[in-house]
Tab-separated table of C-alpha atoms and ligand atoms in Angstrom:
chain	number	residue	atom	x	y	z
A	179	MET	CA	63.916	-45.618	-25.959
A	180	SER	CA	60.258	-44.937	-25.317
A	181	VAL	CA	57.527	-45.116	-27.942
A	182	PHE	CA	54.082	-44.602	-26.352
A	183	ASP	CA	55.322	-41.678	-24.259
A	184	HIS	CA	57.596	-40.259	-26.954
A	185	SER	CA	57.057	-36.500	-27.426
A	186	GLU	CA	56.209	-37.088	-31.128
A	187	PHE	CA	54.021	-40.181	-30.565
A	188	ASP	CA	50.714	-38.333	-31.066
A	189	ASN	CA	48.414	-41.373	-31.101
A	190	HIS	CA	50.229	-43.282	-33.832
A	191	GLU	CA	48.239	-46.388	-34.806
A	192	HIS	CA	51.145	-48.626	-35.579
A	193	VAL	CA	54.912	-48.423	-35.167
A	194	ALA	CA	56.904	-51.409	-36.433
A	195	PHE	CA	60.626	-52.157	-36.070
A	196	TYR	CA	62.407	-54.579	-38.390
A	197	HIS	CA	65.879	-56.024	-38.376
A	198	ASP	CA	67.382	-58.367	-40.960
A	199	GLU	CA	70.957	-59.070	-39.993
A	200	LYS	CA	71.911	-60.840	-43.214
A	201	ALA	CA	70.583	-57.979	-45.383
A	202	GLY	CA	72.011	-55.340	-43.021
A	203	LEU	CA	68.598	-53.718	-42.638
A	204	SER	CA	67.405	-51.822	-39.572
A	205	ALA	CA	64.177	-49.989	-40.352
A	206	ILE	CA	61.093	-48.464	-38.767
A	207	ILE	CA	57.622	-47.977	-40.275
A	208	ALA	CA	55.291	-45.514	-38.559
A	209	VAL	CA	51.597	-45.372	-39.426
A	210	HIS	CA	50.048	-42.288	-37.868
A	211	ASN	CA	46.429	-42.495	-38.950
A	212	THR	CA	44.413	-44.516	-41.475
A	213	ASN	CA	40.936	-43.071	-40.913
A	214	LEU	CA	40.782	-41.706	-44.465
A	215	GLY	CA	42.557	-44.642	-46.128
A	216	PRO	CA	45.806	-46.602	-46.173
A	217	ALA	CA	48.851	-44.636	-45.085
A	218	LEU	CA	51.138	-43.317	-47.826
A	219	GLY	CA	54.550	-41.824	-47.188
A	220	GLY	CA	58.057	-42.153	-48.532
A	221	CYS	CA	60.933	-44.270	-47.311
A	222	ARG	CA	63.915	-42.225	-46.141
A	223	MET	CA	67.398	-43.682	-45.792
A	224	TRP	CA	69.625	-41.543	-43.621
A	225	PRO	CA	72.734	-42.027	-41.450
A	226	TYR	CA	70.872	-41.461	-38.168
A	227	ILE	CA	73.254	-41.386	-35.226
A	228	ASN	CA	71.060	-43.867	-33.346
A	229	SER	CA	67.649	-45.543	-33.415
A	230	ALA	CA	66.154	-42.878	-31.113
A	231	GLU	CA	66.901	-40.202	-33.707
A	232	ALA	CA	65.394	-42.393	-36.442
A	233	LEU	CA	62.243	-42.940	-34.377
A	234	THR	CA	61.786	-39.213	-33.757
A	235	ASP	CA	62.147	-38.511	-37.475
A	236	VAL	CA	59.756	-41.220	-38.641
A	237	LEU	CA	57.050	-40.241	-36.123
A	238	ARG	CA	57.258	-36.557	-37.058
A	239	LEU	CA	57.216	-37.265	-40.796
A	240	SER	CA	54.415	-39.803	-40.577
A	241	LYS	CA	52.112	-37.406	-38.722
A	242	GLY	CA	52.896	-34.728	-41.315
A	243	MET	CA	51.700	-37.068	-44.067
A	244	THR	CA	48.299	-37.507	-42.379
A	245	TYR	CA	47.799	-33.728	-42.450
A	246	LYS	CA	49.161	-33.352	-45.983
A	247	SER	CA	46.924	-36.050	-47.496
A	248	ALA	CA	43.835	-34.840	-45.620
A	249	MET	CA	44.323	-31.308	-46.934
A	250	ALA	CA	44.937	-32.617	-50.460
A	251	ASN	CA	41.523	-34.352	-50.411
A	252	LEU	CA	43.153	-37.758	-50.798
A	253	LYS	CA	41.558	-40.865	-49.379
A	254	LEU	CA	44.865	-41.683	-47.748
A	255	GLY	CA	46.282	-41.733	-44.266
A	256	GLY	CA	49.737	-40.788	-43.076
A	257	GLY	CA	52.773	-42.982	-42.666
A	258	LYS	CA	56.479	-42.984	-43.310
A	259	SER	CA	59.432	-45.358	-43.095
A	260	VAL	CA	63.097	-44.881	-42.323
A	261	ILE	CA	66.135	-47.057	-42.916
A	262	ILE	CA	69.086	-46.424	-40.622
A	263	GLY	CA	72.358	-46.013	-42.548
A	264	ASP	CA	74.199	-43.994	-45.137
A	265	PRO	CA	72.660	-44.783	-48.550
A	266	ARG	CA	75.976	-44.008	-50.306
A	267	LYS	CA	77.820	-46.529	-48.157
A	268	ILE	CA	75.663	-49.460	-47.085
A	269	LYS	CA	72.655	-49.663	-49.417
A	270	THR	CA	72.426	-52.973	-51.317
A	271	PRO	CA	69.766	-54.702	-53.450
A	272	GLU	CA	69.447	-57.315	-50.653
A	273	MET	CA	68.603	-54.535	-48.214
A	274	MET	CA	65.906	-53.184	-50.571
A	275	THR	CA	64.488	-56.718	-50.933
A	276	ALA	CA	64.282	-56.991	-47.150
A	277	MET	CA	62.618	-53.561	-46.965
A	278	GLY	CA	60.039	-54.714	-49.518
A	279	LYS	CA	59.232	-57.688	-47.274
A	280	PHE	CA	58.925	-55.388	-44.265
A	281	VAL	CA	56.453	-53.107	-46.088
A	282	ASP	CA	54.511	-56.158	-47.238
A	283	SER	CA	54.246	-57.479	-43.686
A	284	LEU	CA	51.869	-54.608	-42.839
A	285	GLY	CA	49.392	-56.038	-45.360
A	286	GLY	CA	48.543	-52.797	-47.178
A	287	LYS	CA	48.086	-50.574	-44.154
A	288	TYR	CA	51.165	-48.675	-45.379
A	289	PHE	CA	52.317	-47.829	-48.939
A	290	THR	CA	55.848	-46.597	-49.403
A	291	ALA	CA	57.362	-44.283	-52.046
A	292	GLU	CA	60.496	-42.224	-52.695
A	293	ASP	CA	62.187	-39.974	-50.166
A	294	SER	CA	65.719	-38.842	-49.451
A	295	GLY	CA	68.247	-41.659	-50.072
A	296	ILE	CA	65.767	-43.925	-51.904
A	297	SER	CA	65.508	-43.995	-55.691
A	298	VAL	CA	62.973	-45.349	-58.181
A	299	THR	CA	65.367	-48.287	-58.780
A	300	ASP	CA	65.299	-49.104	-55.050
A	301	LEU	CA	61.499	-49.037	-55.087
A	302	GLN	CA	61.427	-51.344	-58.093
A	303	ILE	CA	63.436	-53.899	-56.110
A	304	MET	CA	61.046	-53.546	-53.166
A	305	ALA	CA	58.099	-53.944	-55.538
A	306	LYS	CA	59.186	-57.508	-56.328
A	307	GLU	CA	58.311	-58.360	-52.711
A	308	SER	CA	55.177	-56.307	-52.224
A	309	GLU	CA	52.285	-54.736	-54.099
A	310	PHE	CA	52.292	-51.853	-51.600
A	311	ILE	CA	55.110	-49.913	-53.242
A	312	ALA	CA	54.188	-46.651	-55.040
A	313	GLY	CA	56.306	-44.446	-57.294
A	314	THR	CA	57.790	-47.243	-59.396
A	315	LYS	CA	56.400	-46.030	-62.683
A	316	ALA	CA	54.688	-42.943	-64.042
A	317	GLN	CA	52.181	-42.532	-66.850
A	318	TYR	CA	50.428	-39.222	-66.220
A	319	HIS	CA	51.713	-35.648	-66.521
A	320	TYR	CA	49.523	-32.689	-65.548
A	321	ALA	CA	50.421	-30.882	-68.799
A	322	GLY	CA	50.386	-33.954	-71.019
A	323	GLU	CA	54.178	-34.209	-71.317
A	324	THR	CA	56.126	-37.440	-70.869
A	325	ALA	CA	56.061	-38.527	-67.219
A	326	ASP	CA	59.433	-39.765	-65.980
A	327	GLY	CA	58.500	-40.764	-62.440
A	328	ASN	CA	59.759	-37.584	-60.805
A	329	PRO	CA	56.882	-35.828	-58.959
A	330	ALA	CA	58.705	-32.461	-58.948
A	331	PRO	CA	56.822	-31.098	-62.012
A	332	SER	CA	53.513	-31.699	-60.201
A	333	THR	CA	54.876	-30.236	-56.973
A	334	ALA	CA	56.113	-27.142	-58.806
A	335	TYR	CA	52.802	-26.672	-60.633
A	336	GLY	CA	50.898	-27.034	-57.337
A	337	VAL	CA	53.158	-24.452	-55.699
A	338	PHE	CA	52.605	-22.116	-58.657
A	339	VAL	CA	48.825	-22.475	-58.248
A	340	GLY	CA	49.328	-21.762	-54.539
A	341	VAL	CA	51.462	-18.657	-55.122
A	342	LYS	CA	48.774	-17.344	-57.482
A	343	ALA	CA	46.016	-17.893	-54.903
A	344	SER	CA	48.132	-16.299	-52.158
A	345	VAL	CA	48.887	-13.218	-54.250
A	346	GLU	CA	45.218	-12.863	-55.243
A	347	HIS	CA	44.263	-12.923	-51.563
A	348	ALA	CA	47.047	-10.697	-50.215
A	349	LEU	CA	47.569	-8.203	-53.033
A	350	LYS	CA	44.267	-8.514	-54.910
A	351	SER	CA	46.250	-8.901	-58.116
A	352	ASP	CA	47.437	-11.447	-60.641
A	353	LEU	CA	51.111	-12.344	-60.994
A	354	ASN	CA	51.986	-9.854	-63.723
A	355	GLY	CA	54.774	-7.611	-62.432
A	356	VAL	CA	54.733	-9.192	-58.969
A	357	ARG	CA	58.241	-9.496	-57.463
A	358	VAL	CA	59.051	-13.002	-56.212
A	359	ALA	CA	62.209	-14.138	-54.394
A	360	ILE	CA	62.900	-17.883	-54.677
A	361	GLN	CA	65.309	-19.684	-52.347
A	362	GLY	CA	66.585	-22.867	-54.026
A	363	MET	CA	66.860	-23.477	-57.789
A	364	GLY	CA	66.500	-27.275	-57.545
A	365	HIS	CA	63.952	-29.665	-59.019
A	366	VAL	CA	60.958	-27.722	-57.744
A	367	GLY	CA	62.354	-24.183	-57.407
A	368	TYR	CA	63.518	-23.921	-61.005
A	369	ARG	CA	60.244	-25.221	-62.433
A	370	LEU	CA	58.321	-22.814	-60.196
A	371	ALA	CA	60.494	-19.996	-61.567
A	372	GLU	CA	59.531	-20.998	-65.123
A	373	HIS	CA	55.790	-20.891	-64.309
A	374	LEU	CA	56.125	-17.535	-62.568
A	375	HIS	CA	58.166	-16.067	-65.409
A	376	ASN	CA	55.525	-17.172	-67.922
A	377	ALA	CA	52.879	-15.445	-65.770
A	378	GLY	CA	54.817	-12.163	-65.881
A	379	ALA	CA	56.429	-12.193	-62.433
A	380	LYS	CA	59.806	-10.553	-61.817
A	381	LEU	CA	62.194	-13.051	-60.268
A	382	PHE	CA	65.013	-12.868	-57.728
A	383	VAL	CA	66.728	-16.204	-57.187
A	384	THR	CA	69.413	-17.798	-55.083
A	385	ASP	CA	71.064	-21.147	-54.450
A	386	ILE	CA	74.243	-22.347	-52.795
A	387	TYR	CA	75.257	-23.820	-56.193
A	388	PRO	CA	75.480	-21.652	-59.312
A	389	GLU	CA	73.986	-23.889	-62.085
A	390	GLY	CA	70.267	-23.282	-61.506
A	391	VAL	CA	70.786	-19.603	-60.720
A	392	ASP	CA	72.841	-19.005	-63.879
A	393	ARG	CA	70.201	-20.737	-65.967
A	394	ALA	CA	67.393	-18.681	-64.424
A	395	VAL	CA	69.308	-15.459	-65.092
A	396	LYS	CA	69.935	-16.464	-68.699
A	397	GLU	CA	66.604	-18.059	-69.589
A	398	LEU	CA	64.101	-16.331	-67.311
A	399	GLY	CA	65.651	-12.889	-66.895
A	400	ALA	CA	65.945	-13.467	-63.130
A	401	THR	CA	68.173	-11.401	-60.866
A	402	ALA	CA	70.726	-13.466	-58.926
A	403	VAL	CA	71.163	-12.646	-55.234
A	404	ALA	CA	73.393	-14.016	-52.466
A	405	PRO	CA	71.825	-16.773	-50.288
A	406	GLU	CA	71.923	-14.623	-47.141
A	407	GLU	CA	70.092	-11.734	-48.865
A	408	ILE	CA	67.061	-13.561	-50.255
A	409	TYR	CA	64.666	-13.121	-47.279
A	410	GLY	CA	65.404	-9.420	-46.794
A	411	LEU	CA	64.665	-8.296	-50.359
A	412	ASP	CA	62.073	-5.663	-51.150
A	413	VAL	CA	59.720	-8.116	-52.891
A	414	ASP	CA	56.040	-9.082	-52.727
A	415	VAL	CA	56.510	-12.845	-52.291
A	416	VAL	CA	59.185	-15.121	-50.882
A	417	ALA	CA	59.110	-18.757	-51.983
A	418	PRO	CA	61.191	-21.069	-49.777
A	419	CYS	CA	62.195	-23.992	-52.032
A	420	ALA	CA	65.323	-25.232	-50.265
A	421	MET	CA	65.497	-26.615	-46.723
A	422	GLY	CA	63.224	-26.451	-43.659
A	423	ALA	CA	63.115	-23.859	-40.831
A	424	SER	CA	63.957	-21.002	-43.186
A	425	ILE	CA	61.270	-18.774	-41.631
A	426	ASN	CA	62.915	-18.089	-38.298
A	427	ASP	CA	63.668	-15.170	-35.964
A	428	GLU	CA	66.620	-14.098	-38.086
A	429	THR	CA	64.853	-14.081	-41.479
A	430	LEU	CA	61.715	-12.547	-39.910
A	431	SER	CA	63.732	-9.578	-38.667
A	432	THR	CA	64.422	-8.426	-42.252
A	433	LEU	CA	61.386	-9.835	-44.093
A	434	LYS	CA	59.536	-7.275	-46.240
A	435	ALA	CA	57.370	-9.582	-48.376
A	436	LYS	CA	53.610	-9.768	-47.804
A	437	VAL	CA	53.379	-13.406	-48.934
A	438	ILE	CA	55.334	-16.559	-48.042
A	439	ALA	CA	54.488	-19.405	-50.405
A	440	GLY	CA	56.961	-22.103	-51.413
A	441	ALA	CA	57.731	-25.803	-51.681
A	442	ALA	CA	60.001	-26.545	-48.722
A	443	ASN	CA	58.777	-28.813	-45.947
A	444	ASN	CA	58.599	-27.524	-42.354
A	445	GLN	CA	59.240	-23.889	-43.269
A	446	LEU	CA	58.385	-22.398	-39.870
A	447	ALA	CA	61.234	-22.853	-37.378
A	448	ARG	CA	58.585	-23.126	-34.625
A	449	GLU	CA	54.785	-23.098	-34.525
A	450	GLU	CA	54.534	-19.649	-32.924
A	451	ILE	CA	56.160	-18.069	-35.987
A	452	GLY	CA	52.805	-18.605	-37.711
A	453	ASP	CA	51.176	-16.318	-35.109
A	454	VAL	CA	53.831	-13.649	-35.663
A	455	LEU	CA	53.181	-13.757	-39.422
A	456	GLN	CA	49.452	-13.344	-38.838
A	457	GLU	CA	50.038	-10.383	-36.495
A	458	ARG	CA	52.267	-8.736	-39.107
A	459	GLY	CA	49.652	-9.245	-41.848
A	460	ILE	CA	51.864	-11.601	-43.857
A	461	ILE	CA	49.973	-14.292	-45.771
A	462	TYR	CA	51.638	-17.671	-45.184
A	463	ALA	CA	50.602	-20.591	-47.416
A	464	PRO	CA	50.982	-23.592	-45.048
A	465	ASP	CA	53.805	-25.730	-46.445
A	466	TYR	CA	52.087	-29.106	-46.385
A	467	VAL	CA	49.092	-27.651	-48.246
A	468	ILE	CA	50.942	-25.835	-51.031
A	469	ASN	CA	53.555	-28.580	-51.590
A	470	ALA	CA	51.115	-31.518	-51.768
A	471	GLY	CA	51.593	-31.874	-55.542
A	472	GLY	CA	54.104	-34.679	-55.012
A	473	VAL	CA	51.747	-36.910	-53.028
A	474	ILE	CA	48.865	-36.035	-55.373
A	475	ASP	CA	51.081	-37.126	-58.289
A	476	ILE	CA	51.968	-40.453	-56.641
A	477	TYR	CA	48.297	-41.108	-55.932
A	478	HIS	CA	47.265	-40.540	-59.565
A	479	GLN	CA	50.146	-42.615	-60.932
A	480	ARG	CA	48.729	-45.599	-58.987
A	481	MET	CA	45.108	-45.081	-59.976
A	482	SER	CA	43.442	-45.494	-63.347
A	483	SER	CA	43.676	-41.746	-63.743
A	484	SER	CA	44.348	-39.242	-66.542
A	485	ASN	CA	46.505	-36.185	-67.160
A	486	GLU	CA	43.389	-34.019	-66.753
A	487	ALA	CA	42.382	-35.574	-63.422
A	488	LEU	CA	45.900	-35.005	-62.094
A	489	ARG	CA	45.824	-31.373	-63.214
A	490	ASP	CA	42.339	-30.756	-61.747
A	491	HIS	CA	43.508	-32.177	-58.437
A	492	LEU	CA	46.611	-29.955	-58.430
A	493	ASP	CA	44.407	-26.938	-59.199
A	494	GLN	CA	42.411	-27.673	-56.026
A	495	ILE	CA	45.458	-26.590	-53.991
A	496	GLY	CA	44.480	-23.002	-54.830
A	497	ASP	CA	40.902	-23.495	-53.600
A	498	THR	CA	42.083	-25.111	-50.369
A	499	LEU	CA	44.441	-22.220	-49.695
A	500	LYS	CA	41.642	-19.689	-50.304
A	501	GLU	CA	39.473	-21.556	-47.776
A	502	ILE	CA	42.317	-21.402	-45.237
A	503	PHE	CA	43.002	-17.688	-45.840
A	504	GLU	CA	39.330	-16.744	-45.523
A	505	ARG	CA	38.866	-18.739	-42.340
A	506	ALA	CA	42.108	-17.359	-40.881
A	507	ASP	CA	40.889	-13.801	-41.591
A	508	ALA	CA	37.444	-14.480	-40.119
A	509	GLU	CA	38.843	-16.093	-36.967
A	510	GLY	CA	41.885	-13.815	-36.601
A	511	ARG	CA	44.163	-16.841	-36.443
A	512	ALA	CA	47.373	-17.956	-38.097
A	513	THR	CA	46.929	-19.765	-41.418
A	514	SER	CA	49.203	-22.553	-40.117
A	515	ARG	CA	46.878	-23.164	-37.156
A	516	VAL	CA	43.735	-22.998	-39.309
A	517	ALA	CA	45.223	-25.578	-41.700
A	518	ASN	CA	45.890	-27.940	-38.782
A	519	VAL	CA	42.308	-27.550	-37.549
A	520	ILE	CA	40.791	-28.218	-40.997
A	521	ALA	CA	43.026	-31.274	-41.498
A	522	GLU	CA	42.013	-32.637	-38.092
A	523	GLU	CA	38.335	-32.034	-38.884
A	524	ARG	CA	38.849	-34.181	-41.973
A	525	PHE	CA	40.785	-37.121	-40.561
A	526	LYS	CA	39.705	-37.386	-36.920
A	527	ASN	CA	36.631	-39.417	-35.980
A	528	LYS	CA	36.320	-40.822	-39.509
A	529	GLY	CA	37.319	-44.340	-38.565
B	695	NAD	P1	66.387	-30.123	-54.581
B	695	NAD	O1	67.414	-30.751	-53.713
B	695	NAD	O2	66.332	-30.484	-56.028
B	695	NAD	O3	66.548	-28.523	-54.528
B	695	NAD	C1	66.850	-27.813	-53.359
B	695	NAD	C2	67.810	-26.696	-53.772
B	695	NAD	O4	68.009	-25.842	-52.648
B	695	NAD	C3	69.183	-27.213	-54.207
B	695	NAD	O5	69.520	-26.682	-55.469
B	695	NAD	C4	70.102	-26.720	-53.096
B	695	NAD	O6	71.417	-26.435	-53.562
B	695	NAD	C5	69.373	-25.465	-52.625
B	695	NAD	N1	69.721	-25.010	-51.287
B	695	NAD	C6	69.956	-25.748	-50.175
B	695	NAD	N2	70.235	-24.945	-49.129
B	695	NAD	C7	70.164	-23.669	-49.592
B	695	NAD	C8	70.345	-22.400	-48.994
B	695	NAD	N3	70.658	-22.259	-47.702
B	695	NAD	N4	70.187	-21.301	-49.762
B	695	NAD	C9	69.876	-21.410	-51.074
B	695	NAD	N5	69.699	-22.593	-51.698
B	695	NAD	C10	69.838	-23.706	-50.965
B	695	NAD	O7	64.998	-30.377	-53.861
B	695	NAD	P2	63.540	-30.225	-54.485
B	695	NAD	O8	63.055	-31.537	-54.930
B	695	NAD	O9	63.541	-29.058	-55.434
B	695	NAD	O10	62.711	-29.816	-53.187
B	695	NAD	C11	62.793	-28.515	-52.630
B	695	NAD	C12	62.040	-28.475	-51.307
B	695	NAD	O11	60.679	-28.833	-51.529
B	695	NAD	C13	62.563	-29.454	-50.253
B	695	NAD	O12	62.412	-28.871	-48.983
B	695	NAD	C14	61.640	-30.643	-50.385
B	695	NAD	O13	61.531	-31.372	-49.178
B	695	NAD	C15	60.334	-29.950	-50.714
B	695	NAD	N6	59.386	-30.810	-51.451
B	695	NAD	C16	59.749	-31.367	-52.634
B	695	NAD	C17	58.854	-32.166	-53.315
B	695	NAD	C18	59.198	-32.788	-54.652
B	695	NAD	O14	58.301	-33.300	-55.348
B	695	NAD	N7	60.449	-32.780	-55.060
B	695	NAD	C19	57.565	-32.402	-52.787
B	695	NAD	C20	57.205	-31.791	-51.571
B	695	NAD	C21	58.138	-31.005	-50.914
């Protein structure tokens, strides 16, 4: 297994491997770049088929965090950690203790937080071993409600701000009467639907499970559609809020919307899809820009912040998107490529 010549290596500063036989822990921490500040990124526990697959995932995710934090105007770098194994089968408190020690061994170069397979309880165990564990408690809420540690409300509000900015740019209108199709009625998708409904949008929603969809139909007057129909609807906006790679050759072939703006990570199946969107005049809000509310939330929970400061920071997502759209128009380039360039301008050569 190669590291320095790995296709996803991309000048990572630090890649650390850790094994604790007694605790059953095999983990990797990847720190992509710390020019803007210490690296922050969640810890993912996943049943990777081998360590090579885990390495590829952690390198890709860690680099993504550098770009996400830079675009969110956070004085943070990008990093991520992965634990190899099925969290439902082999996760133990001893393993979380060992992971806490591993994070601590990097001396503050990397802060961890929640990701798939890792809960707030797991982080609280890690936090007994290290001060570099984020997401263990929450005190601020952008709307002044009780914070429960889940960043999804901030993510959903940030996506809402982003949808508004995208619609203003593409359709020169506010959200009243705008037709929005949302894929995924989960933690973020449902909350986004509530914001959009309150702003007067007409909603079309789908999920592979009925609960969220039924609720949206009942409480928000949404129209339920089948999962395979959501990207081909005659709507103004599609908001991917489920899994990655949902903007692909198949969905593009039926897409009618003029705006793509949603919460999912890695929405474009490949980079060139961004160019196709630009050529077709479709405004794409780059995923790591519009969905940065979660990392912004974690940052404020750790600082001596306030509800208002958190909200102001989330509102900046709209300004950043406007900057990207205007530059993309002026340069005739894809918004996804412009976002990468701006992020690199911010984090490269700052060290
Ligand atoms: P979630 O698991 O609560 O919700 C995802 C929903 O999508 C689920 O209800 C699931 O059933 C549905 N779904 C999955 N595949 C589908 C399909 N093919 N068609 C229709 N529905 C489908 O997750 P979440 O926390 O709401 O996050 C949504 C997306 O946003 C994810 O891609 C996540 O990585 C990203 N994201 C989330 C946060 C956050 O704070 N939670 C932050 C940044 C990015």
